[in-house]
């Protein structure tokens, strides 16, 4: 959070717009303008991008829960409409026994994933931008508890965006389905889970190199990989900030707070069993 504020502050202090900022009209790259929500752009063919992303999840019912999930991704646009992005994931967990989970504190390498994106509609020539995304993954840590496990999953997304005011105001909507199969170490039976997410975001250009906005997300959790048994739901609301700090580097940050939700069989107005009280994401990218 402090790093994002420092970088954004440095970006605000720039007097002259860079070449990347001057492209904020028809060549605006929408992918990173938001928080958890993403735009439909894929990057420039022949130009690689290295992205470091850290997601923080804080707060479970009944005790302390802190999880940080860094990833490192190399994005490789193969054409104007297709991109591959292999990546590595890491994890750091601190869970108190009072959270109803085994006490644990650990961190290290988690696994790998491969993001595949195909753009079906380009918002520059169509009413909206439309991109589909598939991300298979393998992991060695249970995302819910931080304990050792063997897991694999798939996330499928449909991304839409539109420049509501060209070069100035951009909106995006994401629809996501995900499932995972997790087998904790020492346990014979695997746990199956799936989920749905609908998110929307707006980003407004307040300086040549800075966008500020807001994001609303609705998530549902299920037992079983086919949305079999409803387990809970949550609504997150939070601000977003994006800044390009040079022709090749950028940073974005968001912090979402669960403002509504419910868990099946759980007390209280929020779902702090399947979901977290706070979810934050910091991204830093460099193209070359």
mmCIF file of C-alpha atoms in Angstrom:
data_model
loop_
_atom_site.group_PDB
_atom_site.id
_atom_site.type_symbol
_atom_site.label_atom_id
_atom_site.label_comp_id
_atom_site.label_asym_id
_atom_site.label_seq_id
_atom_site.Cartn_x
_atom_site.Cartn_y
_atom_site.Cartn_z
ATOM 1 C CA UNK A 1 0.000 0.000 0.000
ATOM 2 C CA UNK A 2 2.815 2.409 0.907
ATOM 3 C CA UNK A 3 4.685 1.480 -2.288
ATOM 4 C CA UNK A 4 1.615 2.185 -4.395
ATOM 5 C CA UNK A 5 1.171 5.598 -2.763
ATOM 6 C CA UNK A 6 4.844 6.491 -3.312
ATOM 7 C CA UNK A 7 4.759 5.513 -6.977
ATOM 8 C CA UNK A 8 1.459 7.283 -7.578
ATOM 9 C CA UNK A 9 2.839 10.374 -5.859
ATOM 10 C CA UNK A 10 5.898 10.349 -8.081
ATOM 11 C CA UNK A 11 3.675 9.996 -11.128
ATOM 12 C CA UNK A 12 1.515 12.944 -10.069
ATOM 13 C CA UNK A 13 4.627 15.076 -9.718
ATOM 14 C CA UNK A 14 5.646 14.669 -13.362
ATOM 15 C CA UNK A 15 5.314 17.913 -15.324
ATOM 16 C CA UNK A 16 5.527 16.634 -18.884
ATOM 17 C CA UNK A 17 3.447 13.752 -20.259
ATOM 18 C CA UNK A 18 5.429 10.803 -21.576
ATOM 19 C CA UNK A 19 4.933 9.156 -24.938
ATOM 20 C CA UNK A 20 2.842 6.465 -23.229
ATOM 21 C CA UNK A 21 0.592 9.126 -21.700
ATOM 22 C CA UNK A 22 0.096 10.830 -25.048
ATOM 23 C CA UNK A 23 -1.333 7.538 -26.364
ATOM 24 C CA UNK A 24 -4.227 7.745 -23.891
ATOM 25 C CA UNK A 25 -6.702 8.406 -26.685
ATOM 26 C CA UNK A 26 -7.472 5.659 -29.209
ATOM 27 C CA UNK A 27 -4.414 3.618 -28.150
ATOM 28 C CA UNK A 28 -5.260 3.578 -24.439
ATOM 29 C CA UNK A 29 -4.358 0.233 -22.825
ATOM 30 C CA UNK A 30 -7.297 -0.661 -20.598
ATOM 31 C CA UNK A 31 -6.060 -3.917 -19.071
ATOM 32 C CA UNK A 32 -4.546 -2.540 -15.870
ATOM 33 C CA UNK A 33 -6.665 0.566 -15.243
ATOM 34 C CA UNK A 34 -8.822 -1.147 -12.618
ATOM 35 C CA UNK A 35 -8.263 -3.380 -9.598
ATOM 36 C CA UNK A 36 -9.413 -7.011 -9.652
ATOM 37 C CA UNK A 37 -11.471 -6.150 -12.733
ATOM 38 C CA UNK A 38 -9.457 -6.136 -15.970
ATOM 39 C CA UNK A 39 -9.800 -4.520 -19.378
ATOM 40 C CA UNK A 40 -9.762 -6.344 -22.706
ATOM 41 C CA UNK A 41 -6.427 -5.161 -24.134
ATOM 42 C CA UNK A 42 -3.594 -7.674 -24.592
ATOM 43 C CA UNK A 43 -0.494 -5.557 -25.155
ATOM 44 C CA UNK A 44 1.582 -4.910 -28.258
ATOM 45 C CA UNK A 45 2.727 -7.886 -30.399
ATOM 46 C CA UNK A 46 6.502 -8.221 -30.210
ATOM 47 C CA UNK A 47 6.643 -6.393 -26.856
ATOM 48 C CA UNK A 48 6.964 -8.476 -23.689
ATOM 49 C CA UNK A 49 5.654 -7.409 -20.293
ATOM 50 C CA UNK A 50 6.819 -8.602 -16.891
ATOM 51 C CA UNK A 51 4.177 -8.195 -14.205
ATOM 52 C CA UNK A 52 4.463 -8.641 -10.449
ATOM 53 C CA UNK A 53 1.134 -8.936 -8.640
ATOM 54 C CA UNK A 54 0.499 -9.265 -4.909
ATOM 55 C CA UNK A 55 -2.952 -10.033 -3.532
ATOM 56 C CA UNK A 56 -3.577 -9.567 0.179
ATOM 57 C CA UNK A 57 -6.490 -11.200 2.015
ATOM 58 C CA UNK A 58 -7.184 -10.200 5.604
ATOM 59 C CA UNK A 59 -9.822 -11.217 8.144
ATOM 60 C CA UNK A 60 -11.794 -14.400 8.827
ATOM 61 C CA UNK A 61 -14.541 -15.032 11.347
ATOM 62 C CA UNK A 62 -13.383 -15.637 14.907
ATOM 63 C CA UNK A 63 -9.687 -14.788 14.663
ATOM 64 C CA UNK A 64 -6.724 -13.437 12.757
ATOM 65 C CA UNK A 65 -6.117 -14.400 9.125
ATOM 66 C CA UNK A 66 -3.579 -12.815 6.802
ATOM 67 C CA UNK A 67 -2.590 -14.196 3.422
ATOM 68 C CA UNK A 68 -0.421 -12.732 0.669
ATOM 69 C CA UNK A 69 -0.274 -14.339 -2.759
ATOM 70 C CA UNK A 70 2.454 -12.858 -5.006
ATOM 71 C CA UNK A 71 2.733 -13.905 -8.641
ATOM 72 C CA UNK A 72 5.262 -13.201 -11.371
ATOM 73 C CA UNK A 73 3.977 -13.311 -14.953
ATOM 74 C CA UNK A 74 5.580 -12.909 -18.374
ATOM 75 C CA UNK A 75 2.983 -11.678 -20.879
ATOM 76 C CA UNK A 76 3.668 -12.604 -24.499
ATOM 77 C CA UNK A 77 1.289 -11.090 -27.091
ATOM 78 C CA UNK A 78 1.501 -13.331 -30.161
ATOM 79 C CA UNK A 79 -0.866 -11.183 -32.239
ATOM 80 C CA UNK A 80 -3.338 -8.316 -31.854
ATOM 81 C CA UNK A 81 -5.942 -10.795 -30.616
ATOM 82 C CA UNK A 82 -4.064 -13.601 -28.809
ATOM 83 C CA UNK A 83 -1.703 -13.736 -25.825
ATOM 84 C CA UNK A 84 0.013 -16.316 -23.646
ATOM 85 C CA UNK A 85 1.259 -15.535 -20.146
ATOM 86 C CA UNK A 86 3.099 -18.187 -18.084
ATOM 87 C CA UNK A 87 3.576 -17.403 -14.432
ATOM 88 C CA UNK A 88 4.795 -18.536 -11.020
ATOM 89 C CA UNK A 89 2.873 -18.135 -7.776
ATOM 90 C CA UNK A 90 4.081 -17.776 -4.197
ATOM 91 C CA UNK A 91 2.299 -17.548 -0.844
ATOM 92 C CA UNK A 92 2.696 -16.296 2.715
ATOM 93 C CA UNK A 93 0.141 -17.120 5.422
ATOM 94 C CA UNK A 94 -0.361 -16.252 9.067
ATOM 95 C CA UNK A 95 -3.413 -17.919 10.591
ATOM 96 C CA UNK A 96 -4.415 -17.784 14.266
ATOM 97 C CA UNK A 97 -6.155 -20.700 15.923
ATOM 98 C CA UNK A 98 -9.028 -18.419 16.904
ATOM 99 C CA UNK A 99 -10.048 -18.183 13.246
ATOM 100 C CA UNK A 100 -11.342 -21.745 13.447
ATOM 101 C CA UNK A 101 -8.365 -22.940 11.426
ATOM 102 C CA UNK A 102 -5.162 -24.744 12.432
ATOM 103 C CA UNK A 103 -2.527 -22.248 13.567
ATOM 104 C CA UNK A 104 0.058 -21.825 10.850
ATOM 105 C CA UNK A 105 2.628 -19.424 9.525
ATOM 106 C CA UNK A 106 4.433 -20.271 6.352
ATOM 107 C CA UNK A 107 5.508 -18.958 2.992
ATOM 108 C CA UNK A 108 7.366 -19.830 -0.158
ATOM 109 C CA UNK A 109 6.829 -21.183 -3.628
ATOM 110 C CA UNK A 110 3.251 -22.256 -4.376
ATOM 111 C CA UNK A 111 2.912 -23.317 -8.020
ATOM 112 C CA UNK A 112 2.523 -22.268 -11.637
ATOM 113 C CA UNK A 113 -0.150 -21.197 -14.097
ATOM 114 C CA UNK A 114 -0.630 -20.380 -17.759
ATOM 115 C CA UNK A 115 -2.975 -17.572 -18.785
ATOM 116 C CA UNK A 116 -4.419 -17.689 -22.310
ATOM 117 C CA UNK A 117 -6.375 -14.717 -23.678
ATOM 118 C CA UNK A 118 -8.179 -14.207 -26.977
ATOM 119 C CA UNK A 119 -9.773 -10.896 -27.961
ATOM 120 C CA UNK A 120 -13.019 -11.386 -29.879
ATOM 121 C CA UNK A 121 -14.000 -7.717 -30.237
ATOM 122 C CA UNK A 122 -11.783 -4.621 -30.241
ATOM 123 C CA UNK A 123 -13.518 -1.627 -28.658
ATOM 124 C CA UNK A 124 -11.707 0.651 -31.140
ATOM 125 C CA UNK A 125 -13.741 -0.835 -34.011
ATOM 126 C CA UNK A 126 -16.728 -2.346 -32.163
ATOM 127 C CA UNK A 127 -19.253 -1.005 -29.631
ATOM 128 C CA UNK A 128 -17.432 -2.830 -26.816
ATOM 129 C CA UNK A 129 -14.221 -4.729 -26.234
ATOM 130 C CA UNK A 130 -14.627 -8.454 -25.556
ATOM 131 C CA UNK A 131 -11.900 -10.880 -24.450
ATOM 132 C CA UNK A 132 -12.034 -14.453 -23.117
ATOM 133 C CA UNK A 133 -9.487 -15.742 -20.605
ATOM 134 C CA UNK A 134 -8.535 -19.255 -19.440
ATOM 135 C CA UNK A 135 -6.078 -19.829 -16.584
ATOM 136 C CA UNK A 136 -5.242 -23.409 -15.532
ATOM 137 C CA UNK A 137 -3.080 -23.640 -12.402
ATOM 138 C CA UNK A 138 -1.220 -26.039 -10.107
ATOM 139 C CA UNK A 139 -0.499 -25.325 -6.450
ATOM 140 C CA UNK A 140 1.076 -26.760 -3.297
ATOM 141 C CA UNK A 141 -0.752 -24.687 -0.653
ATOM 142 C CA UNK A 142 -4.432 -24.677 0.356
ATOM 143 C CA UNK A 143 -5.621 -21.118 -0.339
ATOM 144 C CA UNK A 144 -8.189 -21.276 2.465
ATOM 145 C CA UNK A 145 -5.973 -22.493 5.303
ATOM 146 C CA UNK A 146 -2.360 -21.956 4.223
ATOM 147 C CA UNK A 147 -1.556 -25.626 4.875
ATOM 148 C CA UNK A 148 0.347 -27.918 2.518
ATOM 149 C CA UNK A 149 -1.828 -29.465 -0.172
ATOM 150 C CA UNK A 150 -1.896 -30.565 -3.783
ATOM 151 C CA UNK A 151 -4.325 -28.570 -5.889
ATOM 152 C CA UNK A 152 -5.226 -27.819 -9.459
ATOM 153 C CA UNK A 153 -7.881 -25.559 -10.860
ATOM 154 C CA UNK A 154 -9.161 -23.503 -13.745
ATOM 155 C CA UNK A 155 -10.415 -19.938 -13.993
ATOM 156 C CA UNK A 156 -12.473 -18.883 -17.026
ATOM 157 C CA UNK A 157 -13.319 -15.241 -17.581
ATOM 158 C CA UNK A 158 -15.284 -13.040 -19.954
ATOM 159 C CA UNK A 159 -13.967 -9.455 -20.026
ATOM 160 C CA UNK A 160 -15.880 -6.478 -21.458
ATOM 161 C CA UNK A 161 -14.911 -2.801 -21.597
ATOM 162 C CA UNK A 162 -15.788 0.481 -23.292
ATOM 163 C CA UNK A 163 -14.409 4.010 -23.351
ATOM 164 C CA UNK A 164 -17.423 5.987 -22.134
ATOM 165 C CA UNK A 165 -15.535 9.235 -22.706
ATOM 166 C CA UNK A 166 -12.701 8.528 -25.185
ATOM 167 C CA UNK A 167 -9.320 8.786 -23.511
ATOM 168 C CA UNK A 168 -10.903 9.962 -20.270
ATOM 169 C CA UNK A 169 -13.474 7.586 -18.695
ATOM 170 C CA UNK A 170 -13.298 3.798 -19.125
ATOM 171 C CA UNK A 171 -15.696 1.168 -17.804
ATOM 172 C CA UNK A 172 -15.253 -2.598 -17.546
ATOM 173 C CA UNK A 173 -17.303 -5.651 -16.536
ATOM 174 C CA UNK A 174 -15.872 -9.124 -15.804
ATOM 175 C CA UNK A 175 -17.729 -12.439 -15.483
ATOM 176 C CA UNK A 176 -15.660 -15.270 -13.976
ATOM 177 C CA UNK A 177 -16.170 -18.958 -13.173
ATOM 178 C CA UNK A 178 -13.500 -20.901 -11.292
ATOM 179 C CA UNK A 179 -13.103 -24.340 -9.791
ATOM 180 C CA UNK A 180 -10.413 -26.115 -7.798
ATOM 181 C CA UNK A 181 -9.640 -29.606 -6.530
ATOM 182 C CA UNK A 182 -7.525 -29.589 -3.362
ATOM 183 C CA UNK A 183 -6.146 -32.536 -1.402
ATOM 184 C CA UNK A 184 -4.448 -31.525 1.891
ATOM 185 C CA UNK A 185 -1.298 -33.455 2.743
ATOM 186 C CA UNK A 186 -2.070 -36.567 4.780
ATOM 187 C CA UNK A 187 -5.722 -36.639 3.698
ATOM 188 C CA UNK A 188 -7.076 -39.181 1.228
ATOM 189 C CA UNK A 189 -10.214 -37.313 0.161
ATOM 190 C CA UNK A 190 -10.002 -34.231 -2.065
ATOM 191 C CA UNK A 191 -12.007 -31.071 -1.491
ATOM 192 C CA UNK A 192 -13.927 -29.706 -4.476
ATOM 193 C CA UNK A 193 -14.977 -26.071 -4.729
ATOM 194 C CA UNK A 194 -16.145 -23.599 -7.348
ATOM 195 C CA UNK A 195 -17.226 -19.998 -7.565
ATOM 196 C CA UNK A 196 -18.733 -17.219 -9.629
ATOM 197 C CA UNK A 197 -17.741 -13.561 -9.712
ATOM 198 C CA UNK A 198 -19.291 -10.534 -11.390
ATOM 199 C CA UNK A 199 -17.395 -7.260 -11.145
ATOM 200 C CA UNK A 200 -17.663 -3.789 -12.578
ATOM 201 C CA UNK A 201 -15.304 -0.824 -12.454
ATOM 202 C CA UNK A 202 -14.872 2.724 -13.703
ATOM 203 C CA UNK A 203 -11.572 4.571 -14.136
ATOM 204 C CA UNK A 204 -11.337 8.331 -14.790
ATOM 205 C CA UNK A 205 -8.219 10.074 -16.078
ATOM 206 C CA UNK A 206 -7.379 12.843 -13.571
ATOM 207 C CA UNK A 207 -3.860 13.531 -14.845
ATOM 208 C CA UNK A 208 -2.113 12.620 -18.115
ATOM 209 C CA UNK A 209 -0.629 9.563 -16.422
ATOM 210 C CA UNK A 210 -3.077 8.832 -13.565
ATOM 211 C CA UNK A 211 -6.513 7.188 -13.438
ATOM 212 C CA UNK A 212 -8.689 7.047 -10.307
ATOM 213 C CA UNK A 213 -11.827 4.970 -10.003
ATOM 214 C CA UNK A 214 -13.981 2.547 -8.077
ATOM 215 C CA UNK A 215 -14.844 -1.134 -8.233
ATOM 216 C CA UNK A 216 -17.829 -3.262 -7.155
ATOM 217 C CA UNK A 217 -17.575 -7.079 -7.010
ATOM 218 C CA UNK A 218 -20.119 -9.814 -6.235
ATOM 219 C CA UNK A 219 -18.822 -13.322 -5.449
ATOM 220 C CA UNK A 220 -20.551 -16.657 -4.781
ATOM 221 C CA UNK A 221 -18.895 -19.781 -3.350
ATOM 222 C CA UNK A 222 -20.029 -23.386 -3.875
ATOM 223 C CA UNK A 223 -19.059 -26.852 -2.735
ATOM 224 C CA UNK A 224 -18.374 -29.081 -5.758
ATOM 225 C CA UNK A 225 -16.762 -28.072 -9.044
ATOM 226 C CA UNK A 226 -20.097 -27.659 -10.847
ATOM 227 C CA UNK A 227 -21.653 -25.005 -8.578
ATOM 228 C CA UNK A 228 -23.303 -27.901 -6.726
ATOM 229 C CA UNK A 229 -24.101 -26.580 -3.228
ATOM 230 C CA UNK A 230 -24.268 -22.888 -2.396
ATOM 231 C CA UNK A 231 -21.893 -22.013 0.476
ATOM 232 C CA UNK A 232 -21.893 -18.213 0.676
ATOM 233 C CA UNK A 233 -21.725 -14.849 -1.042
ATOM 234 C CA UNK A 234 -19.949 -11.534 -0.612
ATOM 235 C CA UNK A 235 -19.983 -8.004 -2.033
ATOM 236 C CA UNK A 236 -16.771 -5.941 -2.132
ATOM 237 C CA UNK A 237 -16.476 -2.206 -2.738
ATOM 238 C CA UNK A 238 -13.318 -0.173 -3.019
ATOM 239 C CA UNK A 239 -11.257 2.520 -4.792
ATOM 240 C CA UNK A 240 -8.714 1.972 -7.573
ATOM 241 C CA UNK A 241 -5.657 3.901 -8.757
ATOM 242 C CA UNK A 242 -3.464 3.443 -11.830
ATOM 243 C CA UNK A 243 -0.336 5.414 -12.767
ATOM 244 C CA UNK A 244 2.140 5.114 -15.625
ATOM 245 C CA UNK A 245 5.526 6.120 -14.276
ATOM 246 C CA UNK A 246 7.450 5.965 -17.557
ATOM 247 C CA UNK A 247 7.065 4.861 -21.174
ATOM 248 C CA UNK A 248 7.520 1.261 -20.004
ATOM 249 C CA UNK A 249 6.463 1.055 -16.328
ATOM 250 C CA UNK A 250 3.125 1.308 -14.524
ATOM 251 C CA UNK A 251 1.534 0.519 -11.156
ATOM 252 C CA UNK A 252 -2.047 -0.100 -10.013
ATOM 253 C CA UNK A 253 -3.649 -0.658 -6.606
ATOM 254 C CA UNK A 254 -7.060 -1.432 -5.135
ATOM 255 C CA UNK A 255 -8.449 -2.204 -1.678
ATOM 256 C CA UNK A 256 -11.878 -3.843 -1.464
ATOM 257 C CA UNK A 257 -13.895 -4.165 1.735
ATOM 258 C CA UNK A 258 -16.680 -6.717 2.159
ATOM 259 C CA UNK A 259 -19.764 -4.551 2.669
ATOM 260 C CA UNK A 260 -22.420 -7.282 2.416
ATOM 261 C CA UNK A 261 -22.634 -11.046 2.377
ATOM 262 C CA UNK A 262 -23.844 -14.214 4.061
ATOM 263 C CA UNK A 263 -22.545 -17.705 4.756
ATOM 264 C CA UNK A 264 -24.777 -20.782 4.819
ATOM 265 C CA UNK A 265 -25.135 -21.715 8.478
ATOM 266 C CA UNK A 266 -22.890 -18.851 9.578
ATOM 267 C CA UNK A 267 -23.673 -16.031 12.014
ATOM 268 C CA UNK A 268 -23.617 -12.352 11.177
ATOM 269 C CA UNK A 269 -24.361 -10.302 8.066
ATOM 270 C CA UNK A 270 -21.067 -11.100 6.257
ATOM 271 C CA UNK A 271 -19.480 -14.260 4.857
ATOM 272 C CA UNK A 272 -16.131 -14.531 6.625
ATOM 273 C CA UNK A 273 -15.949 -18.285 6.115
ATOM 274 C CA UNK A 274 -15.570 -18.584 2.352
ATOM 275 C CA UNK A 275 -14.356 -15.000 1.897
ATOM 276 C CA UNK A 276 -12.217 -12.369 3.625
ATOM 277 C CA UNK A 277 -13.070 -9.039 5.238
ATOM 278 C CA UNK A 278 -10.510 -7.175 3.129
ATOM 279 C CA UNK A 279 -8.975 -7.962 -0.268
ATOM 280 C CA UNK A 280 -6.235 -5.777 -1.772
ATOM 281 C CA UNK A 281 -4.188 -6.054 -4.955
ATOM 282 C CA UNK A 282 -0.970 -4.313 -6.017
ATOM 283 C CA UNK A 283 0.351 -4.705 -9.550
ATOM 284 C CA UNK A 284 3.619 -3.428 -11.007
ATOM 285 C CA UNK A 285 4.463 -3.936 -14.681
ATOM 286 C CA UNK A 286 7.352 -3.261 -17.032
ATOM 287 C CA UNK A 287 7.300 -3.743 -20.816
ATOM 288 C CA UNK A 288 10.367 -4.320 -22.981
#
